[in-house]
Amino acid sequence: VQLQASGGGLVQAGGSLRLSCAAPGDIDSAIIMGWYRQAPRNVRELVAGISSDGRTNYAEFAKGRFTISRDNAKNTVYLQMNRLKPDDTANYYCVASKYLPPIVTPTTLDLFSWGQGTLVTVSS
């Protein structure tokens, strides 16, 4: 299932954004929904993931600043990003899978169904 992220934009450092991502249909309860990001010349890295029963995991850079949430009834996952930094500038992608690795390499990229992503730009 290809998920489309929205909510990105341009924000000043210290600001906030809320990203949203809705699946076109029901998501199996075994599926984890999550957010990845990729900056130019960087790898695609996991930001946060959430299971259907609400268990979460975060990348170190996201802890304390970002919050992932999920509305199972709406098949939607959100990413609230606070205290944004210029280093957070990237394309953000949402994905649904039984396993979300910390890093997605070029060889594993096609194992997942990626939407277009949403661009987050944080100015200093």
Short mmCIF file of N, CA, C and O in Angstrom, two decimals:
data_model
loop_
_atom_site.label_atom_id
_atom_site.label_comp_id
_atom_site.label_asym_id
_atom_site.label_seq_id
_atom_site.Cartn_x
_atom_site.Cartn_y
_atom_site.Cartn_z
N VAL A 1 0.85 -1.18 0.00
CA VAL A 1 0.00 0.00 0.00
C VAL A 1 0.89 1.24 0.00
O VAL A 1 1.79 1.35 0.82
N GLN A 2 0.61 2.13 -0.93
CA GLN A 2 1.40 3.34 -1.04
C GLN A 2 0.72 4.45 -0.25
O GLN A 2 -0.42 4.80 -0.50
N LEU A 3 1.45 5.02 0.68
CA LEU A 3 0.90 6.05 1.54
C LEU A 3 1.40 7.41 1.11
O LEU A 3 2.56 7.55 0.71
N GLN A 4 0.58 8.40 1.21
CA GLN A 4 0.95 9.76 0.80
C GLN A 4 1.03 10.65 2.03
O GLN A 4 0.05 10.80 2.77
N ALA A 5 2.19 11.24 2.21
CA ALA A 5 2.40 12.13 3.33
C ALA A 5 2.02 13.55 2.95
O ALA A 5 2.10 13.95 1.78
N SER A 6 1.62 14.31 3.95
CA SER A 6 1.30 15.72 3.74
C SER A 6 1.64 16.48 5.00
O SER A 6 1.87 15.89 6.07
N GLY A 7 1.66 17.80 4.88
CA GLY A 7 1.88 18.65 6.04
C GLY A 7 3.24 19.30 6.11
O GLY A 7 3.50 20.07 7.04
N GLY A 8 4.10 18.99 5.16
CA GLY A 8 5.41 19.61 5.17
C GLY A 8 5.34 21.08 4.79
O GLY A 8 4.29 21.60 4.42
N GLY A 9 6.47 21.74 4.90
CA GLY A 9 6.52 23.15 4.55
C GLY A 9 7.79 23.78 5.04
O GLY A 9 8.73 23.09 5.47
N LEU A 10 7.81 25.09 4.97
CA LEU A 10 8.95 25.87 5.42
C LEU A 10 8.66 26.43 6.80
O LEU A 10 7.61 27.04 7.03
N VAL A 11 9.59 26.23 7.71
CA VAL A 11 9.40 26.70 9.07
C VAL A 11 10.75 27.18 9.60
O VAL A 11 11.80 26.68 9.19
N GLN A 12 10.70 28.13 10.50
CA GLN A 12 11.94 28.60 11.12
C GLN A 12 12.40 27.64 12.20
O GLN A 12 11.59 26.91 12.79
N ALA A 13 13.67 27.67 12.46
CA ALA A 13 14.21 26.84 13.53
C ALA A 13 13.48 27.14 14.83
O ALA A 13 13.20 28.30 15.15
N GLY A 14 13.16 26.08 15.55
CA GLY A 14 12.39 26.22 16.78
C GLY A 14 10.90 26.07 16.59
O GLY A 14 10.15 25.95 17.57
N GLY A 15 10.46 26.07 15.34
CA GLY A 15 9.05 25.97 15.04
C GLY A 15 8.56 24.53 15.03
O GLY A 15 9.30 23.59 15.37
N SER A 16 7.29 24.36 14.64
CA SER A 16 6.65 23.06 14.67
C SER A 16 5.92 22.79 13.36
O SER A 16 5.49 23.71 12.67
N LEU A 17 5.79 21.52 13.07
CA LEU A 17 4.97 21.06 11.95
C LEU A 17 4.31 19.75 12.35
O LEU A 17 4.87 19.00 13.15
N ARG A 18 3.17 19.50 11.75
CA ARG A 18 2.49 18.23 11.96
C ARG A 18 2.27 17.56 10.62
O ARG A 18 1.59 18.10 9.75
N LEU A 19 2.86 16.41 10.46
CA LEU A 19 2.70 15.64 9.24
C LEU A 19 1.58 14.63 9.40
O LEU A 19 1.36 14.10 10.49
N SER A 20 0.88 14.37 8.29
CA SER A 20 -0.19 13.40 8.30
C SER A 20 -0.01 12.42 7.16
O SER A 20 0.58 12.75 6.14
N CYS A 21 -0.56 11.24 7.35
CA CYS A 21 -0.46 10.23 6.32
C CYS A 21 -1.63 9.27 6.47
O CYS A 21 -1.76 8.63 7.52
N ALA A 22 -2.45 9.18 5.46
CA ALA A 22 -3.62 8.31 5.51
C ALA A 22 -3.46 7.17 4.52
O ALA A 22 -3.07 7.37 3.37
N ALA A 23 -3.78 5.99 4.97
CA ALA A 23 -3.78 4.82 4.09
C ALA A 23 -5.11 4.76 3.35
O ALA A 23 -6.14 5.16 3.90
N PRO A 24 -5.11 4.26 2.12
CA PRO A 24 -6.34 4.23 1.33
C PRO A 24 -7.35 3.21 1.81
O PRO A 24 -8.51 3.24 1.40
N GLY A 25 -6.94 2.28 2.66
CA GLY A 25 -7.85 1.26 3.17
C GLY A 25 -7.42 0.82 4.54
O GLY A 25 -6.56 1.42 5.17
N ASP A 26 -8.04 -0.23 5.02
CA ASP A 26 -7.72 -0.74 6.35
C ASP A 26 -6.28 -1.27 6.39
O ASP A 26 -5.79 -1.86 5.44
N ILE A 27 -5.65 -1.03 7.52
CA ILE A 27 -4.30 -1.52 7.76
C ILE A 27 -4.37 -2.69 8.73
O ILE A 27 -4.99 -2.59 9.79
N ASP A 28 -3.76 -3.79 8.36
CA ASP A 28 -3.72 -4.98 9.22
C ASP A 28 -3.13 -4.61 10.58
O ASP A 28 -2.21 -3.80 10.66
N SER A 29 -3.64 -5.20 11.63
CA SER A 29 -3.18 -4.86 12.98
C SER A 29 -1.73 -5.24 13.22
O SER A 29 -1.09 -4.75 14.14
N ALA A 30 -1.18 -6.11 12.39
CA ALA A 30 0.22 -6.50 12.55
C ALA A 30 1.18 -5.52 11.90
O ALA A 30 2.39 -5.64 12.04
N ILE A 31 0.63 -4.56 11.22
CA ILE A 31 1.45 -3.62 10.46
C ILE A 31 1.86 -2.43 11.33
O ILE A 31 1.03 -1.84 12.03
N ILE A 32 3.14 -2.12 11.24
CA ILE A 32 3.66 -0.94 11.89
C ILE A 32 3.60 0.21 10.89
O ILE A 32 3.90 0.04 9.71
N MET A 33 3.19 1.37 11.34
CA MET A 33 3.22 2.56 10.50
C MET A 33 4.34 3.46 11.00
O MET A 33 4.59 3.54 12.21
N GLY A 34 5.01 4.08 10.07
CA GLY A 34 6.15 4.88 10.51
C GLY A 34 6.51 5.98 9.53
O GLY A 34 5.94 6.10 8.45
N TRP A 35 7.46 6.77 9.97
CA TRP A 35 7.98 7.88 9.18
C TRP A 35 9.48 7.71 8.98
O TRP A 35 10.21 7.37 9.91
N TYR A 36 9.88 7.96 7.77
CA TYR A 36 11.29 8.02 7.42
C TYR A 36 11.58 9.41 6.88
O TYR A 36 10.67 10.13 6.48
N ARG A 37 12.86 9.73 6.83
CA ARG A 37 13.25 10.97 6.18
C ARG A 37 14.54 10.76 5.40
O ARG A 37 15.34 9.87 5.71
N GLN A 38 14.70 11.60 4.41
CA GLN A 38 15.91 11.54 3.60
C GLN A 38 16.29 12.92 3.15
O GLN A 38 15.52 13.60 2.47
N ALA A 39 17.46 13.34 3.58
CA ALA A 39 18.02 14.61 3.15
C ALA A 39 18.92 14.35 1.94
O ALA A 39 19.36 13.22 1.73
N PRO A 40 19.18 15.37 1.14
CA PRO A 40 20.06 15.18 -0.01
C PRO A 40 21.41 14.57 0.39
O PRO A 40 21.99 14.96 1.40
N ARG A 41 21.83 13.57 -0.35
CA ARG A 41 23.11 12.88 -0.14
C ARG A 41 23.14 12.07 1.16
O ARG A 41 24.20 11.62 1.58
N ASN A 42 21.99 11.90 1.78
CA ASN A 42 21.91 11.08 2.99
C ASN A 42 21.12 9.81 2.73
O ASN A 42 20.39 9.71 1.75
N VAL A 43 21.26 8.87 3.64
CA VAL A 43 20.45 7.65 3.55
C VAL A 43 19.04 7.95 4.05
O VAL A 43 18.80 8.96 4.73
N ARG A 44 18.13 7.05 3.73
CA ARG A 44 16.77 7.18 4.24
C ARG A 44 16.74 6.53 5.63
O ARG A 44 17.03 5.35 5.79
N GLU A 45 16.39 7.33 6.61
CA GLU A 45 16.46 6.86 7.99
C GLU A 45 15.10 6.91 8.67
O GLU A 45 14.28 7.78 8.40
N LEU A 46 14.93 5.96 9.56
CA LEU A 46 13.69 5.90 10.33
C LEU A 46 13.64 7.05 11.33
O LEU A 46 14.59 7.31 12.04
N VAL A 47 12.50 7.70 11.36
CA VAL A 47 12.26 8.76 12.35
C VAL A 47 11.51 8.18 13.55
O VAL A 47 11.93 8.34 14.69
N ALA A 48 10.41 7.50 13.26
CA ALA A 48 9.60 6.93 14.33
C ALA A 48 8.65 5.90 13.74
O ALA A 48 8.29 5.98 12.57
N GLY A 49 8.26 4.95 14.57
CA GLY A 49 7.30 3.95 14.17
C GLY A 49 6.29 3.71 15.28
O GLY A 49 6.58 3.98 16.45
N ILE A 50 5.12 3.23 14.91
CA ILE A 50 4.07 2.97 15.89
C ILE A 50 3.28 1.75 15.48
O ILE A 50 2.89 1.59 14.31
N SER A 51 3.06 0.86 16.44
CA SER A 51 2.27 -0.34 16.17
C SER A 51 0.79 -0.02 16.34
O SER A 51 0.41 1.06 16.80
N SER A 52 -0.05 -0.98 15.98
CA SER A 52 -1.49 -0.75 16.06
C SER A 52 -1.96 -0.61 17.51
O SER A 52 -3.00 0.00 17.77
N ASP A 53 -1.18 -1.16 18.46
CA ASP A 53 -1.57 -1.03 19.87
C ASP A 53 -0.83 0.11 20.56
O ASP A 53 -0.86 0.21 21.79
N GLY A 54 -0.19 0.96 19.75
CA GLY A 54 0.36 2.19 20.30
C GLY A 54 1.80 2.16 20.76
O GLY A 54 2.31 3.16 21.28
N ARG A 55 2.46 1.04 20.60
CA ARG A 55 3.88 1.01 20.98
C ARG A 55 4.68 1.83 19.97
O ARG A 55 4.46 1.72 18.77
N THR A 56 5.60 2.62 20.49
CA THR A 56 6.36 3.52 19.63
C THR A 56 7.86 3.30 19.76
O THR A 56 8.35 2.78 20.78
N ASN A 57 8.57 3.67 18.74
CA ASN A 57 10.02 3.75 18.83
C ASN A 57 10.47 4.95 18.02
O ASN A 57 9.84 5.32 17.03
N TYR A 58 11.53 5.57 18.51
CA TYR A 58 12.01 6.80 17.91
C TYR A 58 13.51 6.71 17.66
O TYR A 58 14.26 6.10 18.42
N ALA A 59 13.93 7.38 16.60
CA ALA A 59 15.35 7.59 16.41
C ALA A 59 15.84 8.53 17.50
O ALA A 59 15.06 9.33 18.05
N GLU A 60 17.12 8.43 17.81
CA GLU A 60 17.66 9.27 18.89
C GLU A 60 17.42 10.74 18.62
O GLU A 60 17.09 11.50 19.54
N PHE A 61 17.55 11.17 17.38
CA PHE A 61 17.41 12.59 17.07
C PHE A 61 15.97 13.07 17.24
O PHE A 61 15.70 14.27 17.34
N ALA A 62 15.04 12.14 17.26
CA ALA A 62 13.63 12.51 17.36
C ALA A 62 13.11 12.50 18.80
O ALA A 62 12.08 13.12 19.09
N LYS A 63 13.80 11.80 19.66
CA LYS A 63 13.32 11.66 21.04
C LYS A 63 13.23 13.02 21.72
O LYS A 63 14.16 13.82 21.68
N GLY A 64 12.10 13.26 22.35
CA GLY A 64 11.90 14.50 23.08
C GLY A 64 11.41 15.66 22.22
O GLY A 64 11.01 16.70 22.76
N ARG A 65 11.48 15.51 20.91
CA ARG A 65 11.03 16.59 20.03
C ARG A 65 9.86 16.17 19.14
O ARG A 65 8.99 16.97 18.82
N PHE A 66 9.87 14.93 18.70
CA PHE A 66 8.85 14.44 17.79
C PHE A 66 7.93 13.46 18.50
O PHE A 66 8.36 12.72 19.38
N THR A 67 6.67 13.45 18.09
CA THR A 67 5.70 12.50 18.63
C THR A 67 4.93 11.87 17.49
O THR A 67 4.33 12.58 16.67
N ILE A 68 4.94 10.56 17.48
CA ILE A 68 4.16 9.84 16.47
C ILE A 68 2.87 9.35 17.11
O ILE A 68 2.85 8.97 18.28
N SER A 69 1.81 9.41 16.34
CA SER A 69 0.53 8.91 16.83
C SER A 69 -0.21 8.25 15.66
O SER A 69 0.13 8.46 14.50
N ARG A 70 -1.23 7.51 16.03
CA ARG A 70 -1.91 6.72 15.00
C ARG A 70 -3.39 6.66 15.33
O ARG A 70 -3.77 6.44 16.49
N ASP A 71 -4.21 6.85 14.33
CA ASP A 71 -5.66 6.71 14.47
C ASP A 71 -6.07 5.51 13.64
O ASP A 71 -6.18 5.61 12.41
N ASN A 72 -6.25 4.39 14.28
CA ASN A 72 -6.56 3.16 13.55
C ASN A 72 -7.90 3.25 12.83
O ASN A 72 -8.07 2.67 11.76
N ALA A 73 -8.84 3.96 13.41
CA ALA A 73 -10.16 4.08 12.78
C ALA A 73 -10.06 4.83 11.45
O ALA A 73 -10.85 4.58 10.53
N LYS A 74 -9.11 5.75 11.37
CA LYS A 74 -8.94 6.54 10.15
C LYS A 74 -7.77 6.05 9.31
O LYS A 74 -7.47 6.64 8.27
N ASN A 75 -7.11 4.99 9.77
CA ASN A 75 -5.93 4.47 9.05
C ASN A 75 -4.92 5.58 8.79
O ASN A 75 -4.35 5.67 7.69
N THR A 76 -4.70 6.38 9.78
CA THR A 76 -3.87 7.57 9.64
C THR A 76 -2.78 7.59 10.69
O THR A 76 -3.02 7.22 11.84
N VAL A 77 -1.61 8.03 10.28
CA VAL A 77 -0.50 8.22 11.20
C VAL A 77 -0.06 9.67 11.13
O VAL A 77 -0.11 10.30 10.06
N TYR A 78 0.34 10.20 12.27
CA TYR A 78 0.75 11.59 12.36
C TYR A 78 2.17 11.67 12.93
O TYR A 78 2.61 10.78 13.65
N LEU A 79 2.82 12.75 12.61
CA LEU A 79 4.12 13.04 13.21
C LEU A 79 4.13 14.51 13.62
O LEU A 79 4.16 15.39 12.76
N GLN A 80 4.06 14.73 14.91
CA GLN A 80 4.17 16.08 15.44
C GLN A 80 5.64 16.38 15.68
O GLN A 80 6.30 15.67 16.43
N MET A 81 6.13 17.42 15.03
CA MET A 81 7.55 17.77 15.14
C MET A 81 7.67 19.14 15.77
O MET A 81 7.17 20.14 15.23
N ASN A 82 8.33 19.18 16.92
CA ASN A 82 8.53 20.43 17.65
C ASN A 82 10.02 20.75 17.72
O ASN A 82 10.87 19.88 17.52
N ARG A 83 10.31 21.98 18.03
CA ARG A 83 11.70 22.44 18.18
C ARG A 83 12.53 21.99 16.98
O ARG A 83 13.61 21.40 17.15
N LEU A 84 12.03 22.29 15.83
CA LEU A 84 12.70 21.85 14.61
C LEU A 84 14.04 22.55 14.44
O LEU A 84 14.21 23.71 14.82
N LYS A 85 14.96 21.82 13.83
CA LYS A 85 16.30 22.32 13.58
C LYS A 85 16.59 22.28 12.08
O LYS A 85 15.99 21.49 11.36
N PRO A 86 17.53 23.08 11.63
CA PRO A 86 17.89 23.00 10.20
C PRO A 86 18.28 21.59 9.76
O PRO A 86 18.01 21.20 8.62
N ASP A 87 18.88 20.82 10.65
CA ASP A 87 19.26 19.44 10.31
C ASP A 87 18.05 18.53 10.08
O ASP A 87 18.21 17.42 9.56
N ASP A 88 16.87 18.99 10.45
CA ASP A 88 15.66 18.20 10.20
C ASP A 88 15.15 18.38 8.77
O ASP A 88 14.20 17.70 8.36
N THR A 89 15.76 19.27 8.03
CA THR A 89 15.36 19.48 6.64
C THR A 89 15.55 18.21 5.83
O THR A 89 16.63 17.64 5.78
N ALA A 90 14.45 17.75 5.22
CA ALA A 90 14.48 16.48 4.48
C ALA A 90 13.12 16.25 3.86
O ALA A 90 12.14 16.93 4.19
N ASN A 91 13.08 15.27 2.98
CA ASN A 91 11.80 14.73 2.54
C ASN A 91 11.37 13.68 3.55
O ASN A 91 12.17 12.81 3.93
N TYR A 92 10.14 13.76 3.98
CA TYR A 92 9.60 12.83 4.97
C TYR A 92 8.60 11.91 4.28
O TYR A 92 7.71 12.36 3.56
N TYR A 93 8.76 10.62 4.55
CA TYR A 93 7.92 9.60 3.93
C TYR A 93 7.23 8.77 5.00
O TYR A 93 7.82 8.48 6.03
N CYS A 94 6.01 8.39 4.74
CA CYS A 94 5.37 7.44 5.64
C CYS A 94 5.29 6.09 4.95
O CYS A 94 5.26 6.00 3.72
N VAL A 95 5.27 5.06 5.75
CA VAL A 95 5.29 3.71 5.22
C VAL A 95 4.61 2.78 6.20
O VAL A 95 4.54 3.07 7.40
N ALA A 96 4.11 1.68 5.70
CA ALA A 96 3.47 0.67 6.55
C ALA A 96 4.09 -0.68 6.23
O ALA A 96 4.15 -1.06 5.05
N SER A 97 4.55 -1.36 7.26
CA SER A 97 5.21 -2.64 7.04
C SER A 97 5.25 -3.41 8.35
O SER A 97 5.05 -2.84 9.42
N LYS A 98 5.55 -4.70 8.27
CA LYS A 98 5.65 -5.50 9.49
C LYS A 98 6.95 -5.20 10.23
O LYS A 98 7.07 -5.49 11.41
N TYR A 99 7.92 -4.64 9.52
CA TYR A 99 9.19 -4.30 10.15
C TYR A 99 9.73 -3.03 9.49
O TYR A 99 9.72 -2.90 8.26
N LEU A 100 10.19 -2.12 10.33
CA LEU A 100 10.76 -0.88 9.83
C LEU A 100 12.21 -0.81 10.27
O LEU A 100 12.50 -0.57 11.44
N PRO A 101 13.15 -1.01 9.37
CA PRO A 101 14.56 -0.97 9.75
C PRO A 101 15.02 0.45 10.04
O PRO A 101 14.43 1.41 9.54
N PRO A 102 16.08 0.60 10.80
CA PRO A 102 16.58 1.94 11.12
C PRO A 102 17.04 2.71 9.88
O PRO A 102 16.92 3.93 9.83
N ILE A 103 17.60 1.99 8.93
CA ILE A 103 18.12 2.60 7.72
C ILE A 103 17.60 1.81 6.52
O ILE A 103 17.55 0.57 6.56
N VAL A 104 17.23 2.51 5.49
CA VAL A 104 16.85 1.85 4.24
C VAL A 104 17.94 2.13 3.22
O VAL A 104 18.22 3.29 2.92
N THR A 105 18.55 1.09 2.75
CA THR A 105 19.63 1.24 1.79
C THR A 105 19.07 1.15 0.37
O THR A 105 17.94 0.72 0.17
N PRO A 106 19.88 1.52 -0.62
CA PRO A 106 19.40 1.38 -2.00
C PRO A 106 18.98 -0.04 -2.35
O PRO A 106 18.09 -0.25 -3.17
N THR A 107 19.60 -1.04 -1.70
CA THR A 107 19.25 -2.43 -2.02
C THR A 107 17.96 -2.86 -1.35
O THR A 107 17.35 -3.85 -1.76
N THR A 108 17.54 -2.18 -0.31
CA THR A 108 16.30 -2.56 0.39
C THR A 108 15.16 -1.59 0.13
O THR A 108 14.05 -1.80 0.60
N LEU A 109 15.43 -0.54 -0.62
CA LEU A 109 14.42 0.48 -0.86
C LEU A 109 13.16 -0.11 -1.48
O LEU A 109 12.04 0.25 -1.11
N ASP A 110 13.32 -1.04 -2.42
CA ASP A 110 12.18 -1.58 -3.14
C ASP A 110 11.37 -2.58 -2.33
O ASP A 110 10.35 -3.07 -2.81
N LEU A 111 11.83 -2.90 -1.13
CA LEU A 111 11.05 -3.80 -0.27
C LEU A 111 9.83 -3.09 0.30
O LEU A 111 8.93 -3.74 0.85
N PHE A 112 9.82 -1.78 0.20
CA PHE A 112 8.74 -0.99 0.77
C PHE A 112 8.04 -0.21 -0.34
O PHE A 112 8.62 0.09 -1.37
N SER A 113 6.80 0.15 -0.06
CA SER A 113 6.03 0.95 -0.99
C SER A 113 6.07 2.40 -0.51
O SER A 113 5.54 2.72 0.56
N TRP A 114 6.74 3.25 -1.29
CA TRP A 114 6.93 4.63 -0.88
C TRP A 114 6.03 5.55 -1.67
O TRP A 114 5.89 5.42 -2.87
N GLY A 115 5.44 6.49 -0.97
CA GLY A 115 4.75 7.56 -1.65
C GLY A 115 5.73 8.67 -1.99
O GLY A 115 6.94 8.51 -1.89
N GLN A 116 5.21 9.81 -2.37
CA GLN A 116 6.05 10.92 -2.81
C GLN A 116 6.77 11.61 -1.66
O GLN A 116 7.78 12.23 -1.86
N GLY A 117 6.24 11.52 -0.49
CA GLY A 117 6.85 12.21 0.62
C GLY A 117 6.42 13.66 0.68
O GLY A 117 5.77 14.19 -0.23
N THR A 118 6.79 14.29 1.77
CA THR A 118 6.48 15.70 1.94
C THR A 118 7.76 16.40 2.42
O THR A 118 8.46 15.89 3.30
N LEU A 119 8.05 17.55 1.82
CA LEU A 119 9.29 18.23 2.09
C LEU A 119 9.17 19.12 3.32
O LEU A 119 8.26 19.95 3.40
N VAL A 120 10.09 18.95 4.23
CA VAL A 120 10.20 19.81 5.40
C VAL A 120 11.49 20.60 5.27
O VAL A 120 12.56 20.03 5.13
N THR A 121 11.37 21.91 5.33
CA THR A 121 12.53 22.79 5.24
C THR A 121 12.56 23.67 6.48
O THR A 121 11.60 24.38 6.76
N VAL A 122 13.66 23.59 7.21
CA VAL A 122 13.80 24.37 8.43
C VAL A 122 14.90 25.39 8.21
O VAL A 122 16.06 25.03 7.97
N SER A 123 14.53 26.64 8.30
CA SER A 123 15.50 27.70 8.09
C SER A 123 16.13 28.12 9.41
O SER A 123 15.49 28.05 10.47
N SER A 124 17.36 28.57 9.32
CA SER A 124 18.08 28.97 10.54
C SER A 124 17.84 30.43 10.88
O SER A 124 17.27 31.17 10.10
#
